[in-house]
JSON list of C-alpha atoms in Angstrom, two decimals:
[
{"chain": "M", "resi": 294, "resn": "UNK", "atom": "CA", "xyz": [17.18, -1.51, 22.38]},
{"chain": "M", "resi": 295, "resn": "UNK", "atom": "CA", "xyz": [15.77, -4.12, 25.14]},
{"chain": "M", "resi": 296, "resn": "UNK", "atom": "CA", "xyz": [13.60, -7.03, 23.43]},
{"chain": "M", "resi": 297, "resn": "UNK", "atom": "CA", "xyz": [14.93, -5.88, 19.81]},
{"chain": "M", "resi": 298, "resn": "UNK", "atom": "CA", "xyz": [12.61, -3.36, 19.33]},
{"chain": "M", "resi": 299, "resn": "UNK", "atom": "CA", "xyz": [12.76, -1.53, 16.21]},
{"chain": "M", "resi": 300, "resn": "UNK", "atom": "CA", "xyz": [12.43, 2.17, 16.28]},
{"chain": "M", "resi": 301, "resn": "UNK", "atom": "CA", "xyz": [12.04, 5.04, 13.87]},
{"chain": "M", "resi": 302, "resn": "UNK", "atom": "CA", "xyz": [12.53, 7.96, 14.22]},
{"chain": "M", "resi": 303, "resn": "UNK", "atom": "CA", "xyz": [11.23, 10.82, 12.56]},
{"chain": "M", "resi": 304, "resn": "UNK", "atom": "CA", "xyz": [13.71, 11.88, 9.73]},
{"chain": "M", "resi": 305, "resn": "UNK", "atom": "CA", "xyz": [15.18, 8.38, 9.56]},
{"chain": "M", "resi": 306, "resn": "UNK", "atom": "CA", "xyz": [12.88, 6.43, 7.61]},
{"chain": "M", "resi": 307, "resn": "UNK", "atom": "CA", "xyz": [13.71, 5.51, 4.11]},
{"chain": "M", "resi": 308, "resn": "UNK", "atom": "CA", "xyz": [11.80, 7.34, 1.48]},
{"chain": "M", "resi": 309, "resn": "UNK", "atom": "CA", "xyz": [10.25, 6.81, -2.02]},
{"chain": "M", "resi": 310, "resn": "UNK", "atom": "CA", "xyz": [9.71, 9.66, -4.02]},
{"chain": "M", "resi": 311, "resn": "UNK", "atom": "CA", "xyz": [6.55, 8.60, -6.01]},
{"chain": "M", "resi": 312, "resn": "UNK", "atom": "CA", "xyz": [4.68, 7.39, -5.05]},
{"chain": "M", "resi": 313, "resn": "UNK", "atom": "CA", "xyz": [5.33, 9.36, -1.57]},
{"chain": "M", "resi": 314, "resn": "UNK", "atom": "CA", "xyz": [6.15, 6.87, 1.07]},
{"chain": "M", "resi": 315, "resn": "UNK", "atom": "CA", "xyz": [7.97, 6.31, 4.27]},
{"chain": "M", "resi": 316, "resn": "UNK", "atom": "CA", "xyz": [9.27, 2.63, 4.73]},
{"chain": "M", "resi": 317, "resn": "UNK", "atom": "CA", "xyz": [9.05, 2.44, 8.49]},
{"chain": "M", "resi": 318, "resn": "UNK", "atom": "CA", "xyz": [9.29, -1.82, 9.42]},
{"chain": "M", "resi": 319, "resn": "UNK", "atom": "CA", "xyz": [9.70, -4.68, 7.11]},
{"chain": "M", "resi": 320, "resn": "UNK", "atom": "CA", "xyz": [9.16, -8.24, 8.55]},
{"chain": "M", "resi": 321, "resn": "UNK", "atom": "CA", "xyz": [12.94, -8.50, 8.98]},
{"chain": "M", "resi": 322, "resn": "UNK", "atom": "CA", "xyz": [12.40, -5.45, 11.50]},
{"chain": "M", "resi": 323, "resn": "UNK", "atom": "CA", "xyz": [9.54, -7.39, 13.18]},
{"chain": "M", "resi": 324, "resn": "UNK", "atom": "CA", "xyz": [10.15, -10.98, 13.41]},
{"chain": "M", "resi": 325, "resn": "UNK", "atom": "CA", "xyz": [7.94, -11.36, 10.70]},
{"chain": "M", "resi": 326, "resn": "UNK", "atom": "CA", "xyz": [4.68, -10.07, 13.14]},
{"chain": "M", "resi": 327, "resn": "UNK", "atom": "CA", "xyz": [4.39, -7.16, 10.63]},
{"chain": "M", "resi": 328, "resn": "UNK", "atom": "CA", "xyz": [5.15, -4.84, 7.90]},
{"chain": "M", "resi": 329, "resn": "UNK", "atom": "CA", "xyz": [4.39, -0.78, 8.04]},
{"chain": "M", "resi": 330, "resn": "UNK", "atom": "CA", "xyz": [5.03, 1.99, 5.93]},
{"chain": "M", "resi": 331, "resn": "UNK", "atom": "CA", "xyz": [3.29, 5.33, 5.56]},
{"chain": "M", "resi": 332, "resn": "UNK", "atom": "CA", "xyz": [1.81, 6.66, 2.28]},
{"chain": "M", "resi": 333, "resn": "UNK", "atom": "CA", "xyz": [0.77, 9.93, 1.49]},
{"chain": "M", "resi": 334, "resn": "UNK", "atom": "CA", "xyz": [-1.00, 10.89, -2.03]},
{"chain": "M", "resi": 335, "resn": "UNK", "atom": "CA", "xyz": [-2.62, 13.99, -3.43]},
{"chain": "M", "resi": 336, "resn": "UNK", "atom": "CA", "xyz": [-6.08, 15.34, -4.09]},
{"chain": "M", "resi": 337, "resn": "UNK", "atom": "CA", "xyz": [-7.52, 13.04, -6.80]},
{"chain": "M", "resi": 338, "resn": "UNK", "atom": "CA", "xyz": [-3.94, 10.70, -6.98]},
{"chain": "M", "resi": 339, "resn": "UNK", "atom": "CA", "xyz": [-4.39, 7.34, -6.79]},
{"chain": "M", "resi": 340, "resn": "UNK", "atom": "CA", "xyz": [-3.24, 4.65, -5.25]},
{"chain": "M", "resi": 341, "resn": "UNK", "atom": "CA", "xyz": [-3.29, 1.06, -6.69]},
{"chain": "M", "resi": 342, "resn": "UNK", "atom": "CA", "xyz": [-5.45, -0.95, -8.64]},
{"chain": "M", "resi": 343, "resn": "UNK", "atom": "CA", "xyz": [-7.53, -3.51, -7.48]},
{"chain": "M", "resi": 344, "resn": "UNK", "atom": "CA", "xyz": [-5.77, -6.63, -5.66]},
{"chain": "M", "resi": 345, "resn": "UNK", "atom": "CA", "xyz": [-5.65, -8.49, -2.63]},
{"chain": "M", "resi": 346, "resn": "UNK", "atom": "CA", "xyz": [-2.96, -10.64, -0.64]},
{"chain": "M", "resi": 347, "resn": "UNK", "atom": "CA", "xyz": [-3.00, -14.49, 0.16]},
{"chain": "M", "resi": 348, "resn": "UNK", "atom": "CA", "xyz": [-0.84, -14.05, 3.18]},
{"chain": "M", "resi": 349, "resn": "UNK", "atom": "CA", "xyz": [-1.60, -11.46, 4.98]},
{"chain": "M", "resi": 350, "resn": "UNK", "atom": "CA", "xyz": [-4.43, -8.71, 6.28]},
{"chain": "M", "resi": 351, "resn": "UNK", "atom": "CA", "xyz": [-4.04, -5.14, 5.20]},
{"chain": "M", "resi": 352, "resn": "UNK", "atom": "CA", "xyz": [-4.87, -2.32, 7.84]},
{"chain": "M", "resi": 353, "resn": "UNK", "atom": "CA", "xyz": [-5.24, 1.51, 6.58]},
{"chain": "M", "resi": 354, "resn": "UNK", "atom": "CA", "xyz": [-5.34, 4.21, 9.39]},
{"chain": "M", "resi": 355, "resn": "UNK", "atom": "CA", "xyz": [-5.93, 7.91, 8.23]},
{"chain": "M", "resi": 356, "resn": "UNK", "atom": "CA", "xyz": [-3.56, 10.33, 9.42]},
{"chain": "M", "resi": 357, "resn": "UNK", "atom": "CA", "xyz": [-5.22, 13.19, 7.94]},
{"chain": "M", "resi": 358, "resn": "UNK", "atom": "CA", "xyz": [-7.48, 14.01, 4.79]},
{"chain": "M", "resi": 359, "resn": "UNK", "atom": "CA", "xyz": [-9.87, 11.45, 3.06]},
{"chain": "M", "resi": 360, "resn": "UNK", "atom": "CA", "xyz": [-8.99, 7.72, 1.41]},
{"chain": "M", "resi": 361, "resn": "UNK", "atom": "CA", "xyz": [-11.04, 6.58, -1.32]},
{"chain": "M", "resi": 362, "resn": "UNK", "atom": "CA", "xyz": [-11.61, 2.94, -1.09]},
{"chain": "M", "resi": 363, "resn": "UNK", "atom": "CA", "xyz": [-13.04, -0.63, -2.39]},
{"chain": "M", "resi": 364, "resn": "UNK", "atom": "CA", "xyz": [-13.05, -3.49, -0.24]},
{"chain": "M", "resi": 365, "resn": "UNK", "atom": "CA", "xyz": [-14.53, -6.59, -1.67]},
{"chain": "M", "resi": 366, "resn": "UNK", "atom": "CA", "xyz": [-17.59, -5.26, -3.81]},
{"chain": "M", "resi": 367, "resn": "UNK", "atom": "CA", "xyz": [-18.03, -2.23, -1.19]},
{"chain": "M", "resi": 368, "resn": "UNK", "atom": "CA", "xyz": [-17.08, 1.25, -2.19]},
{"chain": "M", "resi": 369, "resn": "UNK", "atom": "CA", "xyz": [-16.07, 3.70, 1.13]},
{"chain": "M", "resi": 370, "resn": "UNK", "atom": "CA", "xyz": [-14.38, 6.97, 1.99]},
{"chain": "M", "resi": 371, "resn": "UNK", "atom": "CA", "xyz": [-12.17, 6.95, 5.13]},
{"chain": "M", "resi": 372, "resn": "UNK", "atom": "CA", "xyz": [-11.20, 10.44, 7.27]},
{"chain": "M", "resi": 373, "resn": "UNK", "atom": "CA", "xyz": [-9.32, 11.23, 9.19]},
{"chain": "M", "resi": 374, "resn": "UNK", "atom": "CA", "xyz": [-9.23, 8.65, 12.48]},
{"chain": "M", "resi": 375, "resn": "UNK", "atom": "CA", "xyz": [-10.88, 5.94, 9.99]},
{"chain": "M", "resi": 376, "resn": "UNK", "atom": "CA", "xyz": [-9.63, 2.70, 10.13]},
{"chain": "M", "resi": 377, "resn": "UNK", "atom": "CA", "xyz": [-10.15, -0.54, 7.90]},
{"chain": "M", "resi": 378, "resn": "UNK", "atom": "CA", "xyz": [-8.57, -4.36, 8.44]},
{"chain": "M", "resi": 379, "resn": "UNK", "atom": "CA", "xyz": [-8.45, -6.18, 5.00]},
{"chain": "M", "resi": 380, "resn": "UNK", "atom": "CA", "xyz": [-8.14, -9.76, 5.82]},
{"chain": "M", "resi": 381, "resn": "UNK", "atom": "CA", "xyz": [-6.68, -11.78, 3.38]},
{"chain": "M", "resi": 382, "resn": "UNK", "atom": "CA", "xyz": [-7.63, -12.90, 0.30]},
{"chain": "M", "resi": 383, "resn": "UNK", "atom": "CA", "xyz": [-9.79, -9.66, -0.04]},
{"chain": "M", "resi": 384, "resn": "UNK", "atom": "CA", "xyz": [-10.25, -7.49, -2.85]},
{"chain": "M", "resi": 385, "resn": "UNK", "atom": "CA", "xyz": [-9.03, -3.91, -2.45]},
{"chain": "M", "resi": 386, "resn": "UNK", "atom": "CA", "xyz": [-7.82, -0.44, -3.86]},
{"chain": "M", "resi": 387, "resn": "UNK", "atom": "CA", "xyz": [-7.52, 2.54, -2.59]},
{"chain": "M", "resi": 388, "resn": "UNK", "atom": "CA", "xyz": [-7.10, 6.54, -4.18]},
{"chain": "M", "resi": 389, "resn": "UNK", "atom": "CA", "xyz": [-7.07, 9.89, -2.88]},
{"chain": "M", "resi": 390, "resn": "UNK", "atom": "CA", "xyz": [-10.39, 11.52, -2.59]},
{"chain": "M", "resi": 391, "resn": "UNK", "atom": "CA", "xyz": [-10.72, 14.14, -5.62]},
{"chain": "M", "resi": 392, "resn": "UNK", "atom": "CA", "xyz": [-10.64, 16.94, -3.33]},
{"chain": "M", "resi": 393, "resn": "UNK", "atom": "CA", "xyz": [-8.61, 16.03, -0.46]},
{"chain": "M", "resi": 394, "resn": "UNK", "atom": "CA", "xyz": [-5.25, 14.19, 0.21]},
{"chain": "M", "resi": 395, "resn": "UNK", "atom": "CA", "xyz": [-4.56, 11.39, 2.20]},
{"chain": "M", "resi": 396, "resn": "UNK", "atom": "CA", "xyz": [-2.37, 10.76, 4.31]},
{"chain": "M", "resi": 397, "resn": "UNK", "atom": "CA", "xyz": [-1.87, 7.00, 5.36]},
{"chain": "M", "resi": 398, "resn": "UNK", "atom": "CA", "xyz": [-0.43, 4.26, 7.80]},
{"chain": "M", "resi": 399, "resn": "UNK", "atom": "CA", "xyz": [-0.75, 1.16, 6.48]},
{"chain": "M", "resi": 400, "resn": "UNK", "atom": "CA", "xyz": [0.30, -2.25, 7.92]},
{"chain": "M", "resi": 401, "resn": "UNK", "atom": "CA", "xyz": [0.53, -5.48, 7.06]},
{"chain": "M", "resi": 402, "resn": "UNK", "atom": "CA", "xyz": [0.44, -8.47, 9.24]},
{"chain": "M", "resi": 403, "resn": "UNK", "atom": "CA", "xyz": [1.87, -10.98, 9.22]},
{"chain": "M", "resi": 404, "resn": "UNK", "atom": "CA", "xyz": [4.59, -9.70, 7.70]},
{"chain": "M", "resi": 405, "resn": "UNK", "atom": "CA", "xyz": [5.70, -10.04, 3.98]},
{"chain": "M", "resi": 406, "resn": "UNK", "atom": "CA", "xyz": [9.30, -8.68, 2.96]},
{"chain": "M", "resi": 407, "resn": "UNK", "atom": "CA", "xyz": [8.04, -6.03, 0.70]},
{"chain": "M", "resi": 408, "resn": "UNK", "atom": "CA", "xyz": [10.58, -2.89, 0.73]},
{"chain": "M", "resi": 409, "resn": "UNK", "atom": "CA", "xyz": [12.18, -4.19, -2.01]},
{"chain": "M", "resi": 410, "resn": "UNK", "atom": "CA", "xyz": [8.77, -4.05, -3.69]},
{"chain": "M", "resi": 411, "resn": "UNK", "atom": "CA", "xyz": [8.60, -0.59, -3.04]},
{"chain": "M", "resi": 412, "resn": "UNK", "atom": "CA", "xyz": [11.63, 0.14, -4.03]},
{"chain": "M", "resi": 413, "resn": "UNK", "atom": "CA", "xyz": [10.94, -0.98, -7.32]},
{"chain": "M", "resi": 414, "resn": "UNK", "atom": "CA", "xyz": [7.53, 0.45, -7.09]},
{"chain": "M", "resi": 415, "resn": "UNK", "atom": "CA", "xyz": [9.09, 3.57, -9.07]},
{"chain": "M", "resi": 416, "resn": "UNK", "atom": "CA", "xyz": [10.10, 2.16, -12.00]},
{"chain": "M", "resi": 417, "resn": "UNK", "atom": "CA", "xyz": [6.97, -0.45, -12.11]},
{"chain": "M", "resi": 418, "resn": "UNK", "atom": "CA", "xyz": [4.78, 2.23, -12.23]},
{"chain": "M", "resi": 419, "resn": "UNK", "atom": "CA", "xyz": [6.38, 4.35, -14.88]},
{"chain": "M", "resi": 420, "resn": "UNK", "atom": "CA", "xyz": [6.44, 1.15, -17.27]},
{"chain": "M", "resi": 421, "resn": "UNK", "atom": "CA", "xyz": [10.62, 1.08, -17.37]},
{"chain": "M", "resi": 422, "resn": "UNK", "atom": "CA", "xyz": [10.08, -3.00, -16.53]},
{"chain": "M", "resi": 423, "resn": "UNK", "atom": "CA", "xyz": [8.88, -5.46, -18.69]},
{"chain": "M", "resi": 424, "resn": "UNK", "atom": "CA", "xyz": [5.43, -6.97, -18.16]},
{"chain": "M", "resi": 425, "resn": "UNK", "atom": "CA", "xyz": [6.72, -10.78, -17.58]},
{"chain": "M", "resi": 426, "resn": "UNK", "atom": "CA", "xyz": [9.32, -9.12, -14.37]},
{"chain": "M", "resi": 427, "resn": "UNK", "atom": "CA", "xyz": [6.78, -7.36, -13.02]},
{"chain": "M", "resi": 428, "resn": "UNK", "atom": "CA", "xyz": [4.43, -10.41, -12.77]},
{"chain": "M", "resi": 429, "resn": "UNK", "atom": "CA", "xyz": [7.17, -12.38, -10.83]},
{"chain": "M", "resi": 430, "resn": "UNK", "atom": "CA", "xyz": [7.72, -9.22, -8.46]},
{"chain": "M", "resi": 431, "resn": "UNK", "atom": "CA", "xyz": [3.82, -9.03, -7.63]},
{"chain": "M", "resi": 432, "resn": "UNK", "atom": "CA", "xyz": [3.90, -12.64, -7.47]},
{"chain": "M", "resi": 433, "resn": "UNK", "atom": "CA", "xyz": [7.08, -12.28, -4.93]},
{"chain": "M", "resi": 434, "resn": "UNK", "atom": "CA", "xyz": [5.69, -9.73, -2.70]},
{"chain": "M", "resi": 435, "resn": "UNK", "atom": "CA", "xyz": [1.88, -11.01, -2.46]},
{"chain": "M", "resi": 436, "resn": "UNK", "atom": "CA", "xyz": [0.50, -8.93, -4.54]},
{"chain": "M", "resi": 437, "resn": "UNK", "atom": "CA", "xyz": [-2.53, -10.04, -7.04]},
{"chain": "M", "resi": 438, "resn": "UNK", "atom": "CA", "xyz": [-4.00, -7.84, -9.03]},
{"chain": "M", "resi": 439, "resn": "UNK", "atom": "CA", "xyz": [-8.13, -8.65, -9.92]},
{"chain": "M", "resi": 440, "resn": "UNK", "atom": "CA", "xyz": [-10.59, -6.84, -12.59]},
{"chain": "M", "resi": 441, "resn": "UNK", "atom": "CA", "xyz": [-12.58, -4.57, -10.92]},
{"chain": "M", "resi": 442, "resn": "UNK", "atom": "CA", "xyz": [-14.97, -2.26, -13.67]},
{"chain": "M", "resi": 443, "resn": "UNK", "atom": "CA", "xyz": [-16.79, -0.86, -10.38]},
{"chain": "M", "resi": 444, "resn": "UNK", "atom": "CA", "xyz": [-13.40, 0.51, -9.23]},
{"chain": "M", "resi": 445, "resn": "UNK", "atom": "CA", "xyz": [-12.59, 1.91, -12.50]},
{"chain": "M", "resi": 446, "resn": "UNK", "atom": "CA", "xyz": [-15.81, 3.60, -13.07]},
{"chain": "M", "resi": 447, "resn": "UNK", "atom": "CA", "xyz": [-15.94, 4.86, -9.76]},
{"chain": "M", "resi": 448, "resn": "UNK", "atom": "CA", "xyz": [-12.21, 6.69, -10.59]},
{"chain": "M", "resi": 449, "resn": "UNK", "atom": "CA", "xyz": [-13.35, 7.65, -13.79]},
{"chain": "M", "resi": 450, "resn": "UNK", "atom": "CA", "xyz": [-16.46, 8.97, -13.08]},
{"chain": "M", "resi": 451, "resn": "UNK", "atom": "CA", "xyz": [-14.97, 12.64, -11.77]}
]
């Protein structure tokens, strides 16, 4: 491919089943510029907790359906066509809205290798790692997790 693009096509990304999501560029792909994958989550799923990243900003582009989110002490809701940059160092979740999915492109620039987080993502989430591992893997990819009651009450309030 001229200038080493990297291309997808549809079919060929790599896949996780749960949480749903398409691995489409890792910063290996990019020359580090940036990181995307595509996320999709049901009515009322969520989709992480509370955290933000030191390195890079966070964009979330809806495909289709609704996205639940905080960023910093803000709570929104993101349609279709919505769009949000997270810069670094900001606070952030996001979740399904109750009654609609979401389905997501999300990038991250610059770029943080983070498909083996994903990959792992899986087993994180079902509790098959032990707490001390998967502080070094969040710690690895970027990823730190805050306290956010406002977040929680918000998802537990339906």
């Amino acid at each position: 491919m001229a200038n080493d693009a990297w291309v997808v096509r549809a079919g060929d990304a790599e896949t996780i089943e749960q949480p749903a999501l398409w691995l489409l560029a890792d910063g290996s792909h990019t020359g580090g510029l940036l990181g995307a994958n595509r996320l999709y989550l049901r009515a009322g799923e969520p989709g992480t907790k509370p955290h933000y990243h030191e390195k890079s900003a966070e964009a979330f582009y809806v495909l289709d359906g609704a996205l639940r989110m905080m960023v910093g002490a803000e709570s929104i809701t993101l349609e279709r066509g919505g769009y949000v940059v997270v810069p670094p160092g900001v606070r952030h979740a996001f979740a399904a809205s109750p009654d609609t999915a979401a389905d997501v492109l999300i990038t991250l620039a610059p770029a943080v290798e983070r498909f083996d987080y994903f990959r792992a993502l899986p087993d994180i989430l079902s509790g098959k790692l032990p707490k001390d591992e998967v502080d070094r893997i969040h710690e690895r990819y970027d990823v730190h997790f805050v306290v956010a009651p406002e977040w929680d009450e918000l998802l537990g309030g339906e």
